[in-house]
Amino acid sequence: MMDKNKIYFFDTTLRDGEQVPGCQLNTVEKIQVAKALEGLGVDVIEAGFPISSPGDFNSVIEISKAVTWPTVCALTRAVEKDIDVAAEALKYAKRKRIHTGIGTSDSHIKYKFNSNREEIIERAVRAVKYARRYVDDVEFYAEDAGRTDNEYLARVVEAVIKAGATVVNIPDTTGYCLPEEYGAKIKYLIEHVDGVDNAILSTHCHNDLGMATANTMAGLLNGARQCEVTINGIGERAGNTAIEEIAMILRSHHDINLRSDLNTTRIYPLSRMVSSLMNMPVQPNKAIVGKNAFAHSSGIHQDGVLKNIGTYEIIDPHDVGIDDNSIVLTARSGRAALKYRLEVLGVSLEGEKLDKVYQEFLRMADKKKQINDDDLLILAGADRSANHHIKLDFLQVTTGVGVSPVASIGLDISGEKFEAAARGNGPVDAAINALKKIITKNMTLKEFTIQGVSKGSDDMCKVHTQIEYNKHNYYGFSANTDIVAASVEAYLDCINKFQQ
Ligand code: KIV
Ligand code: ZN
């Protein structure tokens, strides 16, 4: 019998989350995230949009092989060819779901489909019936449901449930709804759709106005039983609903009597893993997983927390996997300790790959006495430059107070050596100016972010760059204990993407 209080977690980090420019993962990285999501206990993993690219198709196949318990879901448009390809990609999944749908708001119907309301219902029904020929579990999404009028939306939902949809997704695609409005929409559907008990209603909220979590909660409190979420709230524009926020709301608020099967202690390591693999920093004040989420700095708060933790802390950091006794590795730590700590963080390494990361680890431990979890995750993803054909050969910088910073740089471009020197208003500027004397393309630096990983003057720094070249944006990343080297490497990471 279905547990009426259980909330199903549908994670779309690898589909909606991965649509963010610069955050694309390769198949191996996606499998790593999918396995970690399985460890967290999500019910459904949306693994990709198979017709959109061979990479997505392949990732759905490989994730289907790699995970056991969660349902693997593939996205399609309400188009037969999309559904055929999704079914093929899901062939190895032990539990499988096709997620098909179409826009239902007047604006989508008129401008996107040049159609009318009746025809859209027919197309929706046809797609659901077609997908049911392949799988028993079909989810339908009514794109832009947030701006679809409730009466018409109820007709769509009723028709697709009759056609065999097991889950109906009500996306607030543009992040426009107010929480009361979104909650009322779910309530309206529960009260007006004939046969609504034959399917689960799902929330899918975007964060354009900062209301994704509030809207998701409003949906769940009004009867939706699935929430579509991403790690760290990653996603296009302002992102999707953050899984960690909904998970901890359900865990903290016993009064609302909704539960999940998540093992919340896996949240923090998974948050670090996704941030590191997707090169997407987590803002320090982000709820649940931000660096400052549990840092009490005011004297009054510190005093209260020391007397009784419950005075100012509503969540025990251990419940989300923040482990203040976490082992810090040093140059004396062996391969086994490194392997163990990476496994705790959700990364399994064996053989040659482990040896390579261990060598990098020893090099880092020479420069930095204590290696923490964030450093390890960066190391585990460190071979991103292995295929670069433009490599940093050497870098020398002179800087200080009362001198004009100057840098000389050497690049190895497909085996040929080039050198240049330049001045700048600081050491990073000087190094980039020198680099641009060798690579003379017309590129515009659009974003340049430097972030420390933890604390301490021997810390690693992460650099994210975005460069516009030929009307396209390219994203780069590097991490190094040397801030100037990290900046140049991140710049080169971008350049290597358009200078193949
Ligand atoms: O936001 C949205 O409407 C979506 C659908 C494709 C489910 O991501
Ligand atoms: Zn979405």
Coordinates of C-alpha atoms and ligand atoms in Angstrom, one line a residue:
M1 CA 0.0 0.0 0.0
M2 CA 1.2 3.5 -0.8
D3 CA 2.5 5.5 2.1
K4 CA 0.5 8.8 1.8
N5 CA 3.1 10.7 3.8
K6 CA 6.1 9.8 1.8
I7 CA 7.6 12.4 -0.5
Y8 CA 9.3 11.0 -3.6
F9 CA 12.5 12.7 -4.5
F10 CA 13.2 13.1 -8.2
D11 CA 16.7 14.4 -8.8
T12 CA 17.3 16.3 -12.1
T13 CA 20.8 17.5 -11.4
L14 CA 22.0 15.5 -14.4
R15 CA 19.3 16.9 -16.8
D16 CA 17.9 20.3 -15.8
G17 CA 20.9 21.1 -13.6
E18 CA 23.4 20.1 -16.2
Q19 CA 21.8 22.5 -18.8
V20 CA 23.8 25.4 -17.2
P21 CA 26.4 26.7 -19.6
G22 CA 29.9 25.6 -18.4
C23 CA 28.5 22.9 -16.1
Q24 CA 28.5 19.9 -18.5
L25 CA 29.8 16.7 -17.2
N26 CA 31.3 13.8 -19.1
T27 CA 29.7 10.3 -18.8
V28 CA 32.2 9.1 -16.1
E29 CA 31.5 12.1 -14.0
K30 CA 27.7 11.6 -14.4
I31 CA 28.0 8.0 -13.3
Q32 CA 29.9 9.3 -10.2
V33 CA 27.1 11.7 -9.4
A34 CA 24.4 9.1 -10.1
K35 CA 26.0 6.6 -7.7
A36 CA 26.2 9.2 -5.1
L37 CA 22.5 10.1 -5.6
E38 CA 21.7 6.4 -5.2
G39 CA 23.6 6.5 -1.9
L40 CA 21.6 9.6 -0.8
G41 CA 18.5 7.5 -1.4
V42 CA 16.7 9.5 -4.2
D43 CA 13.7 7.7 -5.7
V44 CA 14.3 8.9 -9.3
I45 CA 17.3 10.1 -11.2
E46 CA 16.6 12.0 -14.4
A47 CA 19.7 11.0 -16.3
G48 CA 19.3 13.1 -19.5
F49 CA 17.4 14.0 -22.6
P50 CA 18.6 11.2 -25.0
I51 CA 17.6 12.7 -28.3
S52 CA 19.4 16.0 -27.6
S53 CA 22.9 14.6 -28.1
P54 CA 24.9 11.3 -28.4
G55 CA 26.5 12.3 -25.1
D56 CA 23.2 12.4 -23.3
F57 CA 22.0 9.2 -24.9
N58 CA 25.2 7.4 -23.8
S59 CA 25.0 8.8 -20.3
V60 CA 21.4 7.5 -19.9
I61 CA 22.7 4.0 -21.0
E62 CA 25.6 4.0 -18.6
I63 CA 23.7 5.4 -15.6
S64 CA 21.0 2.7 -16.3
K65 CA 23.7 0.1 -16.0
A66 CA 25.4 1.7 -13.0
V67 CA 22.5 2.2 -10.5
T68 CA 20.3 -0.5 -9.0
W69 CA 17.5 1.0 -6.8
P70 CA 16.5 4.4 -8.2
T71 CA 14.2 4.6 -11.2
V72 CA 16.2 6.0 -14.1
C73 CA 14.2 8.6 -16.1
A74 CA 14.8 10.1 -19.6
L75 CA 13.2 13.3 -20.9
T76 CA 11.5 13.7 -24.2
R77 CA 9.3 16.1 -26.1
A78 CA 5.8 14.9 -27.0
V79 CA 7.4 13.5 -30.2
E80 CA 7.4 9.8 -31.2
K81 CA 11.1 9.8 -32.3
D82 CA 12.1 11.3 -28.9
I83 CA 10.2 8.6 -27.1
D84 CA 11.7 5.8 -29.3
V85 CA 15.3 7.1 -28.5
A86 CA 14.5 7.5 -24.8
A87 CA 13.2 3.9 -24.6
E88 CA 16.3 2.6 -26.3
A89 CA 18.6 4.6 -23.9
L90 CA 16.7 3.1 -20.9
K91 CA 17.0 -0.5 -22.1
Y92 CA 19.4 -1.5 -19.3
A93 CA 17.5 0.3 -16.4
K94 CA 16.2 -2.0 -13.7
R95 CA 13.4 0.5 -13.1
K96 CA 12.6 3.0 -15.9
R97 CA 10.5 6.0 -16.5
I98 CA 9.9 8.1 -19.7
H99 CA 9.2 11.8 -18.9
T100 CA 7.3 13.3 -21.8
G101 CA 5.4 16.5 -22.2
I102 CA 4.4 19.7 -23.9
G103 CA 3.8 23.4 -23.1
T104 CA 0.3 24.1 -21.9
S105 CA 0.2 27.9 -21.2
D106 CA -1.5 30.1 -23.8
S107 CA 1.8 31.7 -24.7
H108 CA 3.5 28.3 -25.4
I109 CA 0.4 27.1 -27.3
K110 CA 0.3 30.2 -29.5
Y111 CA 4.0 31.1 -30.0
K112 CA 5.9 27.9 -29.5
F113 CA 3.4 25.5 -31.2
N114 CA 1.2 27.8 -33.3
S115 CA -1.6 25.5 -32.1
N116 CA -4.7 25.5 -30.0
R117 CA -5.8 24.0 -26.6
E118 CA -7.6 21.0 -28.0
E119 CA -4.8 20.0 -30.3
I120 CA -2.3 20.2 -27.4
I121 CA -4.4 17.8 -25.3
E122 CA -4.5 15.4 -28.3
R123 CA -0.7 15.6 -28.7
A124 CA -0.2 15.1 -24.9
V125 CA -2.5 12.0 -24.8
R126 CA -0.9 10.6 -27.9
A127 CA 2.6 11.0 -26.4
V128 CA 1.7 9.3 -23.1
K129 CA 0.0 6.4 -24.9
Y130 CA 3.0 6.0 -27.1
A131 CA 5.4 6.0 -24.2
R132 CA 3.3 3.5 -22.3
R133 CA 3.9 1.0 -25.2
Y134 CA 7.5 0.9 -24.0
V135 CA 7.3 1.4 -20.2
D136 CA 4.8 1.1 -17.3
D137 CA 6.0 4.3 -15.7
V138 CA 5.3 7.4 -17.7
E139 CA 5.5 10.9 -16.3
F140 CA 3.9 13.8 -18.2
Y141 CA 5.0 17.4 -17.8
A142 CA 2.8 20.4 -18.6
E143 CA 5.5 22.9 -19.4
D144 CA 4.8 26.4 -18.1
A145 CA 2.0 25.0 -15.9
G146 CA 2.8 27.9 -13.5
R147 CA 1.2 30.3 -16.1
T148 CA -1.4 27.9 -17.4
D149 CA -5.0 28.6 -16.3
N150 CA -6.1 26.0 -13.7
E151 CA -9.3 25.0 -15.5
Y152 CA -7.5 24.1 -18.7
L153 CA -4.6 22.5 -16.8
A154 CA -7.1 20.2 -15.0
R155 CA -8.4 19.1 -18.4
V156 CA -4.9 18.3 -19.5
V157 CA -4.0 16.4 -16.3
E158 CA -7.2 14.4 -16.4
A159 CA -6.6 13.4 -20.1
V160 CA -3.0 12.3 -19.5
I161 CA -3.9 10.3 -16.4
K162 CA -6.7 8.5 -18.4
A163 CA -4.1 7.9 -21.1
G164 CA -1.8 6.1 -18.6
A165 CA 0.4 8.7 -17.0
T166 CA 1.6 7.5 -13.6
V167 CA 3.1 10.9 -12.5
V168 CA 2.0 14.4 -13.6
N169 CA 4.6 17.1 -13.3
I170 CA 3.3 20.7 -12.8
P171 CA 6.4 22.8 -13.6
D172 CA 6.7 26.5 -12.7
T173 CA 9.0 26.7 -15.7
T174 CA 9.6 30.5 -15.4
G175 CA 9.8 30.7 -11.6
Y176 CA 6.8 33.1 -11.7
C177 CA 4.3 31.7 -9.2
L178 CA 3.8 32.9 -5.6
P179 CA 3.8 30.1 -3.1
E180 CA 0.0 30.5 -2.3
E181 CA -0.7 30.5 -6.0
Y182 CA 1.3 27.4 -6.7
G183 CA -0.1 25.6 -3.6
A184 CA -3.6 26.6 -4.7
K185 CA -2.9 25.2 -8.2
I186 CA -2.0 21.8 -6.8
K187 CA -5.1 21.9 -4.5
Y188 CA -7.3 22.8 -7.5
L189 CA -6.0 19.8 -9.4
I190 CA -6.5 17.4 -6.5
E191 CA -10.0 18.6 -6.1
H192 CA -11.1 18.9 -9.7
V193 CA -9.3 16.1 -11.7
D194 CA -11.3 12.9 -12.1
G195 CA -9.0 10.0 -11.4
V196 CA -6.2 12.1 -9.8
D197 CA -5.6 9.3 -7.3
N198 CA -4.3 7.1 -10.1
A199 CA -1.2 9.3 -10.4
I200 CA 1.2 11.3 -8.3
L201 CA 1.4 15.0 -8.8
S202 CA 4.9 16.4 -8.9
T203 CA 6.4 19.8 -8.2
H204 CA 9.1 21.3 -10.4
C205 CA 9.9 24.8 -9.4
H206 CA 12.5 27.3 -10.8
N207 CA 14.0 30.0 -8.6
D208 CA 13.8 33.1 -10.8
L209 CA 12.1 35.1 -8.0
G210 CA 13.8 33.2 -5.2
M211 CA 10.7 31.2 -4.4
A212 CA 11.5 27.7 -5.7
T213 CA 11.7 26.1 -2.2
A214 CA 8.7 28.0 -0.9
N215 CA 6.7 27.0 -4.0
T216 CA 7.8 23.3 -3.7
M217 CA 6.7 23.2 -0.1
A218 CA 3.4 24.8 -0.9
G219 CA 2.9 22.1 -3.5
L220 CA 3.7 19.3 -1.1
L221 CA 1.5 20.8 1.6
N222 CA -1.4 20.8 -0.8
G223 CA -1.1 17.2 -2.0
A224 CA 1.8 16.8 -4.4
R225 CA 3.9 13.8 -3.5
Q226 CA 6.9 14.1 -5.7
C227 CA 9.4 17.0 -5.8
E228 CA 11.8 17.6 -8.6
V229 CA 15.1 19.0 -7.3
T230 CA 18.8 19.4 -7.9
I231 CA 21.9 19.4 -5.7
N232 CA 22.8 22.9 -4.6
G233 CA 19.7 24.1 -6.5
I234 CA 21.8 24.1 -9.6
G235 CA 20.0 24.8 -12.9
E236 CA 19.6 27.3 -15.7
R237 CA 19.2 31.0 -14.8
A238 CA 18.5 31.2 -11.0
G239 CA 18.3 27.4 -10.8
N240 CA 15.9 24.7 -9.5
T241 CA 14.7 23.8 -6.1
A242 CA 17.6 22.7 -3.9
I243 CA 17.2 19.1 -2.7
E244 CA 19.1 19.8 0.5
E245 CA 16.5 22.5 1.5
I246 CA 13.4 20.3 1.0
A247 CA 15.1 17.3 2.6
M248 CA 16.0 19.3 5.8
I249 CA 12.6 21.1 5.9
L250 CA 10.9 17.6 6.0
R251 CA 13.4 16.4 8.6
S252 CA 13.1 19.4 10.8
H253 CA 9.4 20.0 10.7
H254 CA 7.8 17.0 12.3
D255 CA 4.6 19.1 12.5
I256 CA 3.9 18.7 8.8
N257 CA 4.1 14.9 8.9
L258 CA 5.8 14.3 5.6
R259 CA 8.8 12.0 5.2
S260 CA 11.4 10.9 2.8
D261 CA 13.7 8.0 2.4
L262 CA 16.8 10.1 2.1
N263 CA 20.0 9.5 4.1
T264 CA 20.6 13.2 4.8
T265 CA 24.1 12.6 6.1
R266 CA 25.1 12.2 2.4
I267 CA 24.0 15.7 1.5
Y268 CA 27.2 17.6 2.3
P269 CA 29.7 15.3 0.5
L270 CA 27.4 15.2 -2.5
S271 CA 27.1 19.0 -2.5
R272 CA 30.9 19.4 -2.6
M273 CA 31.2 16.7 -5.3
V274 CA 28.7 18.4 -7.6
S275 CA 30.2 21.9 -7.0
S276 CA 33.6 20.6 -7.7
L277 CA 32.7 18.5 -10.8
M278 CA 30.5 21.2 -12.3
N279 CA 32.9 24.1 -11.5
M280 CA 30.0 25.8 -9.8
P281 CA 30.9 27.5 -6.5
V282 CA 28.3 27.3 -3.6
Q283 CA 27.6 30.8 -2.2
P284 CA 28.9 30.9 1.4
N285 CA 25.5 31.8 2.8
K286 CA 23.6 29.1 0.9
A287 CA 21.1 27.3 3.2
I288 CA 22.2 23.9 4.5
V289 CA 25.4 23.5 2.4
G290 CA 27.0 27.0 2.3
K291 CA 30.3 27.4 4.1
N292 CA 28.7 29.8 6.6
A293 CA 25.5 27.8 7.1
F294 CA 26.5 26.7 10.6
A295 CA 29.0 29.4 11.5
H296 CA 27.9 31.5 14.4
S297 CA 29.9 34.7 14.6
S298 CA 27.9 37.1 16.8
G299 CA 29.0 37.0 20.4
I300 CA 25.4 36.6 21.6
H301 CA 24.8 33.6 19.3
Q302 CA 28.2 31.9 20.2
D303 CA 27.4 32.3 23.9
G304 CA 23.9 30.7 23.4
V305 CA 25.2 27.8 21.2
L306 CA 27.9 27.0 23.8
K307 CA 25.3 26.9 26.6
N308 CA 22.8 24.9 24.6
I309 CA 23.1 24.1 20.9
G310 CA 19.3 24.4 20.4
T311 CA 19.3 28.1 21.2
Y312 CA 20.3 29.2 17.8
E313 CA 20.8 26.0 15.7
I314 CA 17.8 24.3 14.3
I315 CA 19.8 21.6 12.4
D316 CA 22.6 19.4 13.7
P317 CA 25.4 19.8 11.1
H318 CA 26.1 16.1 11.5
D319 CA 22.6 15.3 10.1
V320 CA 23.7 16.8 6.7
G321 CA 27.1 15.0 6.8
I322 CA 29.2 17.9 8.1
D323 CA 31.8 16.0 10.0
D324 CA 34.0 18.2 12.1
N325 CA 36.2 15.3 13.0
S326 CA 36.8 14.6 9.3
I327 CA 40.2 13.2 8.7
V328 CA 42.7 15.7 7.4
L329 CA 45.3 13.9 5.2
T330 CA 49.0 14.9 5.2
A331 CA 52.1 13.9 3.2
R332 CA 52.4 10.9 5.4
S333 CA 49.0 9.5 4.6
G334 CA 49.1 6.4 2.5
R335 CA 47.2 5.4 -0.6
A336 CA 44.7 3.4 1.4
A337 CA 43.8 6.5 3.5
L338 CA 43.4 8.5 0.4
K339 CA 41.2 5.8 -1.2
Y340 CA 39.1 5.5 1.9
R341 CA 38.5 9.3 2.3
L342 CA 37.6 9.6 -1.4
E343 CA 35.1 6.8 -1.0
V344 CA 33.5 8.6 1.9
L345 CA 33.1 11.5 -0.5
G346 CA 31.5 9.3 -3.1
V347 CA 34.5 8.9 -5.4
S348 CA 35.7 5.3 -6.1
L349 CA 39.2 5.1 -7.5
E350 CA 41.2 2.0 -8.3
G351 CA 44.5 1.1 -10.1
E352 CA 46.1 3.6 -12.4
K353 CA 43.7 6.4 -11.7
L354 CA 44.2 6.0 -7.9
D355 CA 48.0 6.1 -8.5
K356 CA 47.8 9.2 -10.5
V357 CA 45.6 11.0 -8.0
Y358 CA 47.9 9.8 -5.2
Q359 CA 51.0 11.3 -7.0
E360 CA 49.1 14.6 -7.4
F361 CA 48.1 14.4 -3.7
L362 CA 51.8 14.0 -2.6
R363 CA 52.7 17.0 -4.8
M364 CA 50.0 19.1 -3.1
A365 CA 50.9 17.8 0.4
D366 CA 54.4 19.2 -0.3
K367 CA 53.0 22.7 -0.8
K368 CA 50.1 22.5 1.7
K369 CA 50.5 20.7 5.0
Q370 CA 46.9 19.5 5.5
I371 CA 44.7 18.3 2.7
N372 CA 41.0 18.6 3.3
D373 CA 37.9 17.1 1.6
D374 CA 37.5 20.0 -0.9
D375 CA 41.2 19.6 -1.9
L376 CA 40.6 15.9 -2.5
L377 CA 37.6 16.4 -4.7
I378 CA 39.6 18.9 -6.8
L379 CA 42.4 16.4 -7.1
A380 CA 40.0 13.6 -8.1
G381 CA 38.8 15.7 -11.0
A382 CA 42.3 17.1 -11.8
D383 CA 43.0 15.4 -15.1
R384 CA 40.7 17.9 -16.9
S385 CA 43.8 19.4 -18.6
A386 CA 45.2 16.0 -19.8
N387 CA 43.9 16.5 -23.3
H388 CA 44.9 20.2 -23.6
H389 CA 47.1 20.9 -26.5
I390 CA 48.1 24.3 -25.1
K391 CA 49.9 23.8 -21.8
L392 CA 51.6 26.0 -19.3
D393 CA 55.3 25.3 -19.5
F394 CA 56.6 27.9 -17.0
L395 CA 55.5 31.0 -15.3
Q396 CA 57.6 33.6 -13.4
V397 CA 56.2 36.6 -11.8
T398 CA 57.8 39.6 -10.0
T399 CA 55.5 41.6 -7.9
G400 CA 55.4 43.6 -4.7
V401 CA 54.9 47.1 -3.3
G402 CA 56.8 49.8 -5.1
V403 CA 57.6 47.7 -8.1
S404 CA 55.6 47.3 -11.3
P405 CA 54.4 43.6 -11.6
V406 CA 55.9 41.8 -14.5
A407 CA 55.4 38.2 -15.7
S408 CA 57.1 35.9 -18.2
I409 CA 55.3 32.9 -19.4
G410 CA 56.2 29.8 -21.5
L411 CA 53.5 27.8 -23.4
D412 CA 53.8 24.5 -25.0
I413 CA 51.5 24.4 -28.0
S414 CA 51.3 21.0 -29.5
G415 CA 54.9 20.4 -28.7
E416 CA 56.2 23.8 -29.9
K417 CA 57.6 26.2 -27.2
F418 CA 56.6 29.9 -27.1
E419 CA 57.7 32.6 -24.6
A420 CA 56.6 36.2 -23.8
A421 CA 56.8 38.7 -21.0
A422 CA 54.5 41.6 -20.0
R423 CA 53.6 44.1 -17.3
G424 CA 50.3 44.5 -15.6
N425 CA 48.5 46.3 -12.8
G426 CA 49.0 43.2 -10.6
P427 CA 50.6 39.8 -11.0
V428 CA 47.5 38.1 -12.5
D429 CA 47.1 40.9 -15.0
A430 CA 50.8 40.8 -16.0
A431 CA 50.6 37.0 -16.5
I432 CA 47.4 37.2 -18.6
N433 CA 48.9 40.1 -20.7
A434 CA 52.0 37.9 -21.3
L435 CA 49.7 35.0 -22.3
K436 CA 47.8 37.2 -24.7
K437 CA 51.0 38.1 -26.5
I438 CA 51.3 34.5 -27.5
I439 CA 47.6 33.7 -28.1
T440 CA 46.5 36.7 -30.0
K441 CA 42.9 35.8 -30.6
N442 CA 40.1 38.3 -30.2
M443 CA 38.8 37.1 -26.9
T444 CA 36.8 38.9 -24.2
L445 CA 37.1 37.9 -20.6
K446 CA 33.5 37.9 -19.3
E447 CA 33.9 36.4 -15.9
F448 CA 36.8 35.8 -13.6
T449 CA 36.2 34.5 -10.1
I450 CA 38.8 33.6 -7.5
Q451 CA 37.7 31.7 -4.5
G452 CA 39.7 30.2 -1.6
V453 CA 38.8 26.5 -0.8
S454 CA 39.0 26.6 3.0
K455 CA 41.1 29.0 5.0
G456 CA 44.8 29.6 5.7
S457 CA 47.5 31.3 3.7
D458 CA 48.6 27.9 2.3
D459 CA 45.1 27.3 0.9
M460 CA 44.2 26.1 -2.6
C461 CA 42.4 28.8 -4.7
K462 CA 39.8 28.0 -7.4
V463 CA 39.5 30.2 -10.4
H464 CA 36.5 30.2 -12.8
T465 CA 36.7 32.0 -16.1
Q466 CA 34.4 32.7 -18.9
I467 CA 35.7 33.9 -22.3
E468 CA 33.7 35.1 -25.3
Y469 CA 35.2 34.1 -28.6
N470 CA 33.5 34.2 -32.0
K471 CA 30.1 34.9 -30.3
H472 CA 30.4 31.8 -28.1
N473 CA 31.0 31.6 -24.4
Y474 CA 33.6 29.1 -23.1
Y475 CA 34.2 28.2 -19.4
G476 CA 37.4 27.3 -17.7
F477 CA 38.5 26.2 -14.2
S478 CA 41.6 25.5 -12.3
A479 CA 42.7 25.1 -8.7
N480 CA 46.2 25.6 -7.4
T481 CA 48.0 26.9 -4.3
D482 CA 49.5 29.6 -6.5
I483 CA 46.9 32.2 -7.3
V484 CA 48.6 33.4 -10.5
A485 CA 49.2 29.9 -11.8
A486 CA 45.5 29.0 -11.1
S487 CA 44.4 32.1 -13.1
V488 CA 46.5 31.3 -16.1
E489 CA 45.5 27.6 -16.1
A490 CA 41.8 28.5 -15.9
Y491 CA 42.3 30.9 -18.8
L492 CA 44.1 28.2 -20.8
D493 CA 41.3 25.8 -19.9
C494 CA 38.9 28.1 -21.8
I495 CA 41.2 28.7 -24.7
N496 CA 41.8 24.9 -25.2
K497 CA 38.0 24.6 -25.7
F498 CA 37.9 26.7 -28.8
Q499 CA 41.4 26.2 -30.0
Q500 CA 41.0 22.5 -30.6
Ligands
KIV1 O1 11.1 23.6 -16.3 C1 10.5 22.8 -17.0 O2 9.4 23.1 -17.5 C2 11.2 21.6 -17.3 C3 10.4 20.5 -18.1 C4 11.1 20.1 -19.3 C5 10.1 19.4 -17.1 O3 12.4 21.4 -17.0
ZN2 ZN 12.9 22.8 -15.4

